[in-house]
XYZ file of C-alpha atoms in Angstrom:
690
model
C -0.043 -0.083 0.008
C 2.951 2.166 -0.008
C 2.148 5.356 -2.174
C -1.118 3.871 -3.179
C -3.097 6.435 -1.000
C -1.228 9.069 -2.701
C -2.161 7.809 -6.312
C -5.759 7.044 -5.261
C -6.256 10.857 -3.988
C -4.443 12.379 -6.964
C -6.996 10.690 -9.379
C -9.786 11.553 -7.028
C -9.053 15.046 -6.855
C -8.688 15.536 -10.537
C -12.274 14.282 -11.107
C -13.605 16.381 -8.245
C -11.980 19.233 -9.723
C -13.075 18.472 -13.224
C -16.746 18.243 -11.965
C -16.916 21.447 -10.218
C -15.340 23.220 -13.074
C -17.873 21.741 -15.591
C -20.650 23.010 -13.378
C -19.395 26.730 -13.718
C -17.660 26.570 -16.824
C -18.606 25.927 -20.628
C -16.232 23.411 -22.292
C -17.575 23.829 -25.454
C -17.728 27.669 -25.794
C -14.845 28.844 -23.822
C -11.123 28.627 -24.957
C -9.273 25.668 -24.276
C -6.402 27.160 -22.600
C -8.743 29.038 -20.129
C -10.364 25.780 -19.141
C -7.034 24.108 -18.837
C -5.408 26.835 -16.856
C -8.234 26.890 -14.379
C -8.446 23.234 -13.925
C -4.897 23.068 -13.330
C -5.162 26.010 -10.774
C -8.167 24.303 -9.126
C -6.699 20.757 -9.302
C -3.460 21.787 -7.371
C -5.034 23.777 -4.688
C -7.524 20.921 -3.704
C -4.628 18.532 -4.143
C -2.617 20.256 -1.494
C -5.848 20.222 0.808
C -6.249 16.336 0.406
C -2.633 15.214 0.616
C -1.645 17.358 3.605
C -3.050 14.929 6.145
C -1.147 12.122 4.542
C 1.889 14.260 5.126
C 1.306 14.631 8.835
C 0.683 11.026 9.323
C 3.902 10.373 7.588
C 5.780 12.639 9.809
C 4.411 11.434 12.789
C 5.746 7.980 11.989
C 9.117 9.363 10.942
C 9.306 10.917 14.375
C 8.548 7.869 16.070
C 10.811 5.837 14.133
C 13.674 8.572 14.858
C 12.801 8.568 18.683
C 13.167 4.764 18.586
C 16.322 4.570 16.734
C 18.011 7.341 18.785
C 16.934 6.041 22.283
C 19.833 4.142 23.887
C 19.159 0.595 25.511
C 21.090 0.385 28.701
C 19.488 -2.265 30.422
C 17.126 -5.446 29.635
C 14.177 -3.307 31.034
C 15.221 -0.549 28.333
C 15.479 -3.201 25.781
C 11.856 -4.488 26.486
C 10.632 -0.710 26.449
C 12.271 -0.475 23.114
C 10.691 -3.294 21.817
C 7.100 -2.162 22.932
C 7.785 1.101 21.178
C 8.916 -0.762 18.131
C 5.656 -2.575 18.231
C 3.533 0.748 18.911
C 5.314 2.541 16.148
C 3.965 0.602 13.019
C 3.699 2.015 9.760
C 0.383 3.454 8.716
C -1.462 2.026 5.698
C -0.963 5.515 3.923
C 2.623 5.802 4.448
C 4.572 7.554 1.624
C 8.094 6.812 1.217
C 10.866 9.171 2.347
C 12.111 11.550 -0.651
C 8.583 11.572 -2.647
C 6.646 14.364 -0.535
C 9.449 16.955 -0.872
C 9.520 16.645 -4.535
C 5.780 16.543 -4.649
C 5.330 19.498 -2.706
C 8.195 21.388 -4.581
C 6.384 20.933 -7.992
C 2.833 21.434 -6.594
C 3.941 24.637 -4.846
C 6.022 26.505 -7.446
C 3.780 25.439 -10.085
C 0.867 26.969 -8.450
C 2.756 30.218 -7.737
C 3.782 30.331 -11.558
C 0.126 30.129 -12.356
C -1.190 32.749 -9.856
C 1.470 35.449 -10.393
C 2.458 35.036 -14.121
C 0.475 32.945 -16.339
C -3.307 33.545 -15.166
C -2.931 37.191 -15.303
C -1.588 37.180 -18.439
C -4.355 34.806 -19.782
C -7.029 36.949 -18.114
C -5.982 40.079 -20.024
C -5.747 37.948 -23.129
C -9.089 36.357 -22.806
C -10.678 39.759 -22.172
C -8.930 41.257 -24.854
C -11.093 42.582 -27.762
C -8.063 42.212 -30.437
C -8.708 40.366 -33.791
C -5.424 38.610 -33.904
C -3.127 36.716 -31.367
C -0.491 39.265 -31.748
C -2.983 41.966 -30.981
C -4.423 40.119 -27.995
C -0.857 39.441 -26.681
C 0.034 43.047 -27.073
C -2.759 44.353 -25.083
C -2.285 41.704 -22.317
C 1.500 42.745 -21.814
C 0.516 46.400 -21.504
C -2.370 45.777 -19.056
C -0.063 43.461 -16.861
C 3.007 45.886 -17.060
C 1.698 47.801 -14.148
C 0.653 44.556 -12.330
C 3.955 42.975 -12.584
C 5.724 46.247 -11.788
C 3.988 46.507 -8.538
C 4.878 43.311 -7.285
C 8.413 43.691 -8.220
C 8.466 46.770 -6.313
C 7.247 44.968 -3.197
C 9.868 42.199 -3.797
C 12.499 44.900 -4.190
C 11.519 46.329 -0.661
C 11.955 43.000 0.887
C 15.293 42.649 -0.805
C 16.698 45.835 0.212
C 15.521 45.398 3.877
C 17.476 42.081 4.151
C 20.331 43.595 2.395
C 20.750 46.675 4.604
C 20.231 44.613 7.685
C 23.939 43.211 8.632
C 22.320 40.162 10.654
C 21.507 38.479 7.326
C 23.677 37.047 4.450
C 22.030 37.096 1.146
C 21.855 33.374 -0.092
C 19.652 31.993 -2.615
C 17.647 30.065 0.115
C 17.122 33.117 2.050
C 15.977 34.804 -1.043
C 13.426 31.929 -1.765
C 12.155 32.441 1.702
C 11.525 35.989 1.277
C 9.618 35.516 -1.727
C 7.546 32.804 -0.235
C 6.980 35.002 2.800
C 5.506 37.884 0.743
C 3.422 35.745 -0.926
C 1.789 34.240 2.233
C 1.570 37.420 3.887
C -0.716 38.638 1.034
C -2.562 35.450 1.072
C -3.010 35.384 4.787
C -4.293 38.861 4.825
C -7.111 37.897 2.265
C -7.485 34.629 4.047
C -8.653 36.019 7.307
C -11.174 38.315 5.707
C -12.687 35.402 3.865
C -12.578 32.855 6.811
C -14.190 35.459 9.126
C -17.465 35.623 6.927
C -17.254 31.890 5.972
C -17.257 30.804 9.924
C -20.509 32.464 10.605
C -22.563 32.795 7.454
C -22.163 28.917 6.391
C -23.986 27.692 9.767
C -26.498 30.530 9.635
C -27.477 29.973 6.023
C -28.477 26.122 7.022
C -30.197 27.323 10.115
C -32.069 29.846 7.964
C -32.944 27.470 5.465
C -34.849 25.508 8.035
C -37.227 28.252 8.597
C -40.676 28.161 6.887
C -40.784 30.611 4.068
C -37.451 31.910 4.557
C -36.028 30.511 1.340
C -39.107 31.468 -0.480
C -38.992 35.034 0.546
C -35.185 35.336 -0.487
C -36.241 33.885 -3.901
C -38.763 36.570 -4.308
C -35.999 39.049 -3.332
C -33.566 37.677 -6.047
C -36.437 37.364 -8.621
C -36.708 41.381 -8.208
C -33.085 42.075 -8.342
C -32.633 39.683 -11.237
C -35.432 41.024 -13.339
C -33.786 44.480 -13.028
C -30.230 43.044 -14.100
C -31.950 41.179 -16.865
C -33.782 44.355 -18.291
C -30.389 46.217 -17.960
C -28.660 43.510 -19.701
C -31.112 43.328 -22.520
C -31.028 47.273 -22.897
C -27.104 47.201 -23.096
C -27.197 44.440 -25.593
C -29.788 46.254 -27.754
C -27.435 49.528 -27.670
C -24.292 47.398 -28.588
C -26.289 45.797 -31.446
C -27.175 49.115 -32.910
C -23.650 50.401 -32.957
C -22.559 47.140 -34.598
C -25.467 47.728 -37.092
C -23.948 51.079 -38.014
C -20.673 49.665 -38.318
C -21.823 46.814 -40.386
C -23.633 49.411 -42.756
C -20.876 51.619 -43.059
C -18.264 49.427 -43.724
C -18.929 47.173 -46.970
C -17.542 43.768 -47.688
C -14.464 45.252 -49.858
C -13.262 47.279 -46.926
C -9.993 46.257 -45.263
C -11.665 46.207 -41.995
C -14.528 44.177 -43.086
C -13.120 41.067 -41.596
C -12.904 42.502 -38.175
C -16.726 43.424 -38.853
C -17.249 39.743 -39.721
C -15.668 38.381 -36.775
C -17.687 40.753 -34.307
C -20.873 39.676 -36.345
C -20.128 36.217 -35.405
C -20.131 37.055 -31.733
C -23.371 38.364 -31.944
C -26.879 36.408 -31.221
C -28.352 34.618 -34.141
C -31.603 36.726 -34.299
C -29.247 39.895 -34.433
C -27.244 38.397 -37.224
C -30.129 37.530 -39.408
C -31.517 41.057 -38.893
C -28.731 42.942 -39.707
C -27.248 40.714 -42.676
C -23.983 41.371 -44.433
C -25.659 43.495 -47.518
C -23.434 41.622 -49.870
C -25.834 42.602 -52.659
C -24.629 46.348 -52.504
C -21.344 46.868 -54.148
C -19.740 50.114 -53.006
C -16.124 50.995 -53.745
C -15.074 52.529 -50.404
C -12.293 54.333 -51.927
C -14.942 56.655 -53.926
C -16.370 57.446 -50.753
C -15.272 60.350 -48.358
C -17.152 59.402 -45.402
C -15.381 58.592 -41.965
C -15.017 54.893 -41.131
C -14.364 53.434 -37.633
C -10.647 52.962 -36.659
C -9.270 49.412 -35.918
C -8.816 50.491 -32.343
C -12.559 51.696 -31.998
C -13.724 48.067 -33.608
C -11.264 46.379 -30.765
C -13.218 48.088 -28.199
C -16.628 47.374 -29.806
C -15.460 43.685 -29.935
C -14.645 43.630 -26.430
C -18.074 45.256 -25.446
C -19.846 42.708 -27.626
C -18.343 39.691 -25.925
C -19.082 41.128 -22.559
C -22.880 42.186 -23.343
C -23.838 39.067 -24.956
C -22.239 36.920 -22.127
C -24.054 39.095 -19.611
C -27.321 38.646 -21.533
C -27.112 34.895 -21.875
C -26.260 34.630 -18.204
C -29.264 36.606 -16.891
C -31.639 34.623 -19.246
C -30.394 31.247 -17.839
C -30.234 32.309 -14.361
C -33.924 33.743 -14.738
C -35.179 30.195 -16.003
C -33.372 28.465 -13.155
C -34.910 31.018 -10.472
C -38.166 30.391 -11.670
C -38.097 26.872 -11.431
C -36.582 27.322 -7.850
C -39.501 29.527 -6.982
C -42.131 27.163 -8.328
C -40.747 24.148 -6.565
C -40.576 26.362 -3.161
C -44.195 27.375 -3.702
C -45.185 23.812 -4.071
C -43.146 22.808 -0.783
C -45.257 25.631 1.035
C -48.482 24.286 -0.324
C -47.771 20.573 0.440
C -46.717 21.229 4.054
C -50.515 21.128 4.725
C -51.354 18.109 2.578
C -53.475 15.394 4.205
C -52.443 12.894 1.926
C -48.825 13.040 2.476
C -47.863 12.856 -1.316
C -45.823 15.568 -3.000
C -47.711 17.289 -5.906
C -46.044 19.355 -8.390
C -47.665 22.350 -10.116
C -45.594 21.789 -13.173
C -43.890 18.796 -14.353
C -40.122 18.738 -14.459
C -38.690 19.552 -17.958
C -35.840 17.128 -17.382
C -36.822 13.452 -17.653
C -36.139 11.748 -14.596
C -34.225 8.286 -14.300
C -36.040 5.022 -13.376
C -34.203 4.522 -10.309
C -35.151 8.038 -9.133
C -38.818 7.454 -10.069
C -38.695 4.069 -8.323
C -37.184 5.293 -4.967
C -37.867 8.986 -4.766
C -41.717 8.571 -4.954
C -44.191 11.225 -4.134
C -44.520 9.946 -0.650
C -40.720 9.883 0.038
C -40.569 13.366 -1.423
C -42.911 14.762 0.966
C -41.459 13.284 3.953
C -37.966 14.467 2.929
C -39.003 17.947 1.874
C -41.636 18.648 4.330
C -40.627 16.837 7.380
C -37.228 15.765 7.371
C -35.220 18.270 5.415
C -35.744 21.371 8.081
C -34.458 19.015 10.672
C -31.573 17.882 8.895
C -30.443 21.708 8.228
C -30.871 22.560 11.718
C -28.568 19.537 12.806
C -26.150 20.380 10.240
C -26.094 23.915 11.368
C -25.473 23.036 15.120
C -22.501 20.667 13.932
C -21.240 23.655 11.406
C -21.500 26.141 14.388
C -19.630 23.930 16.670
C -16.475 23.725 14.293
C -16.691 27.416 13.822
C -16.428 27.942 17.571
C -13.579 25.592 17.750
C -11.735 27.273 15.015
C -12.133 30.666 16.372
C -10.854 29.559 19.876
C -8.018 27.796 18.247
C -7.115 30.872 16.167
C -6.756 32.971 19.325
C -4.716 30.481 21.333
C -2.636 28.488 18.734
C 0.309 30.341 19.843
C 0.213 28.938 23.285
C 2.345 25.733 23.831
C 2.476 25.394 27.540
C -0.529 24.451 28.374
C -1.545 23.628 24.766
C -4.959 25.709 24.322
C -5.821 24.862 20.719
C -8.515 22.222 20.478
C -6.938 20.897 17.339
C -3.525 20.353 18.814
C -4.925 18.798 21.817
C -6.755 16.158 19.555
C -3.377 15.542 17.329
C -1.414 15.041 20.296
C -3.741 12.543 21.900
C -4.042 10.458 19.082
C 0.008 10.758 18.472
C 0.591 9.053 21.689
C -1.581 5.979 20.759
C -0.265 6.161 17.250
C -3.876 5.952 15.931
C -3.034 6.973 12.509
C -6.626 6.701 10.943
C -7.889 9.036 13.544
C -5.016 11.451 13.087
C -5.745 11.561 9.243
C -9.588 11.940 9.835
C -9.030 14.751 12.409
C -6.867 16.397 10.228
C -8.867 16.075 7.108
C -12.023 17.350 8.813
C -10.230 20.124 10.285
C -8.611 21.483 6.941
C -11.677 20.443 4.979
C -13.879 22.652 7.030
C -11.467 25.514 6.876
C -11.178 25.159 3.122
C -15.211 25.101 2.865
C -15.349 28.302 4.452
C -12.573 30.168 2.410
C -13.646 28.595 -1.021
C -17.288 29.012 -0.602
C -16.774 32.965 -0.058
C -14.826 33.015 -3.107
C -17.649 31.389 -4.715
C -20.201 33.817 -3.411
C -18.053 37.099 -3.805
C -19.552 39.115 -6.766
C -17.372 42.300 -7.662
C -20.334 44.054 -9.641
C -20.329 42.250 -13.058
C -16.078 41.881 -13.266
C -16.066 38.719 -11.090
C -18.824 36.616 -10.607
C -18.999 32.776 -10.435
C -22.286 31.661 -12.002
C -23.212 27.960 -11.978
C -25.036 26.116 -14.846
C -21.876 26.983 -17.305
C -22.603 30.785 -16.964
C -19.156 31.847 -15.652
C -16.926 33.876 -18.222
C -13.222 33.412 -18.895
C -12.168 36.407 -16.592
C -13.875 35.339 -13.439
C -12.830 31.621 -13.925
C -9.095 32.598 -14.173
C -9.412 35.148 -11.432
C -10.899 32.369 -9.044
C -7.737 30.229 -9.942
C -5.633 33.134 -9.140
C -7.329 33.479 -5.624
C -7.246 29.655 -4.798
C -3.420 29.536 -5.595
C -2.964 32.408 -3.266
C -5.111 31.604 -0.603
C -4.264 27.745 -0.435
C -0.488 27.881 1.050
C -1.059 30.057 3.925
C -4.261 28.015 4.711
C -2.317 25.195 4.981
C 0.592 26.851 7.069
C -2.472 28.173 9.534
C -3.559 24.490 9.758
C -0.293 23.180 10.612
C 0.066 26.110 13.367
C -3.412 25.180 14.639
C -2.339 21.434 15.174
C 1.079 22.378 16.235
C 2.703 20.653 13.428
C 4.960 23.812 12.604
C 7.916 23.804 14.535
C 8.020 27.489 14.392
C 4.954 27.363 16.296
C 5.604 24.501 18.804
C 9.032 25.681 19.572
C 10.146 21.731 19.461
C 13.355 20.664 17.611
C 11.301 17.710 15.987
C 11.381 16.682 12.408
C 9.083 19.096 10.461
C 6.526 18.078 8.002
C 7.611 17.987 4.180
C 5.272 20.883 3.335
C 6.947 23.148 6.085
C 10.615 22.122 4.993
C 9.715 23.590 1.265
C 8.377 26.727 2.997
C 11.717 27.240 4.431
C 12.372 28.957 7.870
C 10.386 32.204 8.451
C 13.108 33.158 10.955
C 14.714 35.196 8.231
C 11.814 37.684 8.633
C 11.382 37.653 12.251
C 8.748 40.448 12.354
C 6.510 38.270 10.197
C 7.382 34.922 11.819
C 6.838 36.069 15.432
C 4.227 38.831 14.757
C 1.990 39.066 11.614
C 1.681 34.970 11.384
C 0.692 34.810 15.064
C -1.320 37.689 15.853
C -3.091 38.789 12.649
C -5.508 35.612 12.768
C -6.928 36.926 15.841
C -8.510 39.377 13.851
C -11.219 36.650 12.939
C -13.062 37.025 16.134
C -13.872 40.499 15.252
C -14.766 39.798 11.429
C -17.046 36.958 12.988
C -18.749 39.296 15.312
C -19.156 41.741 12.126
C -20.760 39.073 10.046
C -23.086 37.943 12.582
C -24.553 41.398 13.272
C -24.595 41.825 9.304
C -22.622 45.181 9.214
C -21.139 44.298 5.930
C -24.631 43.976 4.408
C -26.186 47.135 6.201
C -23.171 48.966 4.697
C -23.920 47.827 1.272
C -27.672 48.829 1.871
C -26.402 52.289 2.892
C -24.481 52.443 -0.463
C -27.291 51.611 -2.237
C -26.704 47.896 -2.940
C -29.720 46.312 -1.850
C -29.230 43.126 0.198
C -31.599 40.680 1.519
C -32.747 41.871 5.080
C -35.777 40.926 7.007
C -36.159 44.434 8.919
C -35.787 46.584 5.693
C -38.652 48.401 4.000
C -36.844 48.297 0.870
C -36.405 44.368 1.201
C -40.239 44.202 1.770
C -40.825 46.067 -1.524
C -38.619 44.028 -3.578
C -40.052 40.709 -2.048
C -43.698 41.987 -3.117
C -42.297 42.987 -6.530
C -40.683 39.460 -6.892
C -43.732 37.778 -5.716
C -45.838 39.516 -8.557
C -43.266 38.638 -11.132
C -43.171 34.916 -10.222
C -47.001 35.018 -10.071
C -47.240 36.383 -13.565
C -44.635 33.833 -14.957
C -46.602 31.068 -13.369
C -49.911 32.131 -15.171
C -47.907 32.547 -18.338
C -46.681 28.933 -17.716
C -50.149 27.594 -17.049
C -51.685 29.082 -20.140
C -48.975 27.558 -22.092
C -49.508 24.221 -20.623
C -53.256 24.225 -20.995
C -52.842 25.349 -24.569
C -50.450 22.249 -25.206
C -52.849 20.101 -23.491
C -55.913 21.021 -25.437
C -54.179 20.757 -28.765
C -52.933 17.257 -27.587
C -56.537 16.135 -26.781
C -57.511 17.644 -30.066
C -55.326 15.579 -32.050
C -55.991 12.459 -30.180
C -59.575 12.765 -30.640
C -59.778 14.205 -34.180
C -56.460 13.261 -35.545
C -57.231 9.749 -36.958
C -60.801 10.858 -38.515
C -59.201 13.848 -40.095
C -56.445 11.648 -41.408
C -58.879 9.294 -42.947
C -61.101 11.991 -44.482
C -57.944 13.827 -46.098
C -56.860 10.553 -47.484
C -60.176 9.980 -49.171
C -60.198 13.635 -50.139
C -56.970 13.293 -51.802
C -57.726 10.208 -53.616
C -60.949 11.685 -55.190
C -59.046 14.713 -56.235
C -56.303 12.588 -57.902
C -59.098 10.600 -59.807
C -60.826 13.886 -60.967
C -57.447 15.369 -61.841
C -56.685 12.453 -63.893
C -60.017 12.435 -65.809
C -59.649 16.090 -66.282
C -56.193 15.748 -67.808
C -57.433 12.999 -70.051
C -60.513 14.969 -71.351
C -58.478 17.970 -72.037
C -55.442 16.234 -73.716
C -56.606 16.507 -77.049
C -57.977 20.131 -76.876
C -54.589 21.345 -75.328
C -52.492 19.561 -77.961
C -54.479 21.281 -80.849
C -54.802 24.596 -79.266
C -51.413 24.762 -77.557
C -49.090 26.206 -80.430
C -51.895 28.534 -81.789
C -52.715 30.178 -78.528
C -49.014 30.482 -77.235
C -47.862 31.645 -80.534
C -50.588 34.189 -80.822
C -50.156 35.543 -77.232
C -46.537 35.561 -77.491
C -46.643 37.589 -80.748
C -49.196 40.233 -79.559
C -46.849 40.684 -76.236
C -43.978 41.264 -78.538
C -46.036 43.661 -80.667
C -47.032 45.499 -77.602
C -43.752 45.874 -76.082
C -42.160 47.365 -79.297
C -45.043 49.791 -80.398
C -45.200 53.206 -78.950
C -47.677 53.572 -76.164
C -49.742 56.648 -76.177
C -50.329 58.391 -72.871
C -53.409 57.330 -71.101
C -56.801 59.248 -71.088
C -58.306 58.809 -67.565
C -61.369 60.763 -68.754
C -62.393 58.732 -71.603
C -65.813 57.119 -71.666
C -65.153 54.607 -74.350
C -63.975 51.257 -73.571
C -61.648 49.314 -76.202
C -62.699 45.855 -76.941
C -59.838 44.732 -78.157
C -59.148 40.985 -77.752
C -55.569 41.745 -76.742
C -56.776 43.350 -73.761
C -59.260 41.126 -72.937
C -56.999 38.123 -72.959
C -54.338 39.936 -70.835
C -56.989 40.531 -68.357
C -56.900 43.481 -66.292
C -55.660 46.740 -67.750
C -57.051 48.749 -71.003
C -55.407 51.585 -72.668
C -58.610 53.770 -72.096
C -57.522 54.020 -68.459
C -60.017 51.752 -66.732
C -59.719 48.253 -65.352
C -61.959 45.470 -66.412
C -62.662 44.528 -62.806
C -64.427 48.071 -62.683
C -66.870 47.450 -65.466
C -70.539 45.930 -64.526
C -70.723 43.217 -67.004
C -67.515 41.451 -66.014
C -67.000 42.592 -62.363
C -66.364 38.988 -61.291
C -64.004 38.034 -63.932
C -60.846 38.316 -61.452
C -62.549 36.119 -58.643
């Protein structure tokens, strides 16, 4: 089993990252490099979280083995104790051979740092660029990232100057490497505490509030009102952008040098707008003969960028609106079925996606009623209590993990108790649950954050490339300080426990933070205590209240604006529900009509077609000889008269003339007479045209 656990987790984490990315990204429409870059960033971060417990158990086993080998045996009693200790110090099932973990952590860490600081920012600017060629996009990305890279070089230079001026330090490559790691981890820890303080309170509270009757439905109404406003804004913005595209498409004809750029923009537009605008290929105009002002390539690049953004936003709001409607309808069904006496869940609308046979067999309407109306609220309450307990333990440990005598961090107490009995399975489970809960609190906040419309992780394949790459950058910057914080909470970091024991392989890759004492002894220890203040602020919703004051409406139960938006959303959902009901009623009527009268109508139409064919065949047979004899004379005479009429000079029409020309030429042609009248106006032949 040596190394098997590592291989299993590597494969499992890859598929986990792929499934989560498939939920948010669009593999078919987005660029392959964007998908690969984001998948690699998420995969490496999730891999660190899952592999770190194996590193802890391997380190504990190595410490045990080192202690056994280094202890002298002076007597037989000592020999017996050594034998007992050797028996207790057995190899864990997930043991990783020596030398593998340092190489593994070095590759994973430096790859993630290369992604977050160099590659992903460049890809972010490249994906957002509106250039029409690869060279143009690369040029735009380099210009946009010049300030970005220069800022970090300035920060690194400041640390470098500090170490160079201080006579206590000798500049070596290992120390320079440690300075770079310290700078990256300092930035990550600063953001980590902010996100962790929000997640520790909001995650348990969201589950507790979800168990309340009507809470989720009211929040869904509130979201519907806000989403309708955003949807209308997105549609208006798309109309304005499409109007600009139409003007540009009409001004730049197909023989213009910039027409290829216009065609590229038109391909990014929705299909209905492409059909409406067209390409006007029939109108040939030489652009050199006209002196009109044409858009420049720079303005077309800007327009291309606006088209990509507006189309993505419009598509996202449309999909989110349909999903929110389904969610609102389902929550209304739950509220109605709570008072059902039959205890069977009844849906107002049937699901548009067909259910599998296994789901239909096990998840019956009775089972669904018991789960949705009876068991699910209690499940959320119990889960909220468990998560709140974990949050309290994390907050206590964050404030006391620097104390080694006595050990006040609860996570460190649990690990040390398990270490005495060498219960590796318990150690792995305790480490995994701890770091997994910390990761959920941090990563869920990253998925919930929305910075206007520039960064927003929307599910159901509606996240744009910019947001996906930005999330990969955040994960790569947050995960290393998160793991260091976890090792500090469990006292597996020697710089926290102040013990001369063998460090973990992950800590050895990070290097000794003693190079920068004010960071190792100050910032890393006392800054995590701010999580208490952030948890209190989140509990009293101070951030939500501040956003409301600034004009960004948030869901608050005691706010008048929230009540108005809930009423507005309820009316929108009611309107969409009536619309859906009318559509289904119409489809049902058409289906019933087709089932009732479809067969008889098909038989009658079939008989009618047979009779018509018989009549047509008899008519053709009777008129065959007549048509053959008069075919050439009639057609030749008419063609000759048409040719005569076209060649002769037509006199001006007299609309006041009373006489009607009875020329057979006019009677054959049907409608028009040179006298200025129509035959359909005469009384004798008034119904000839009918």
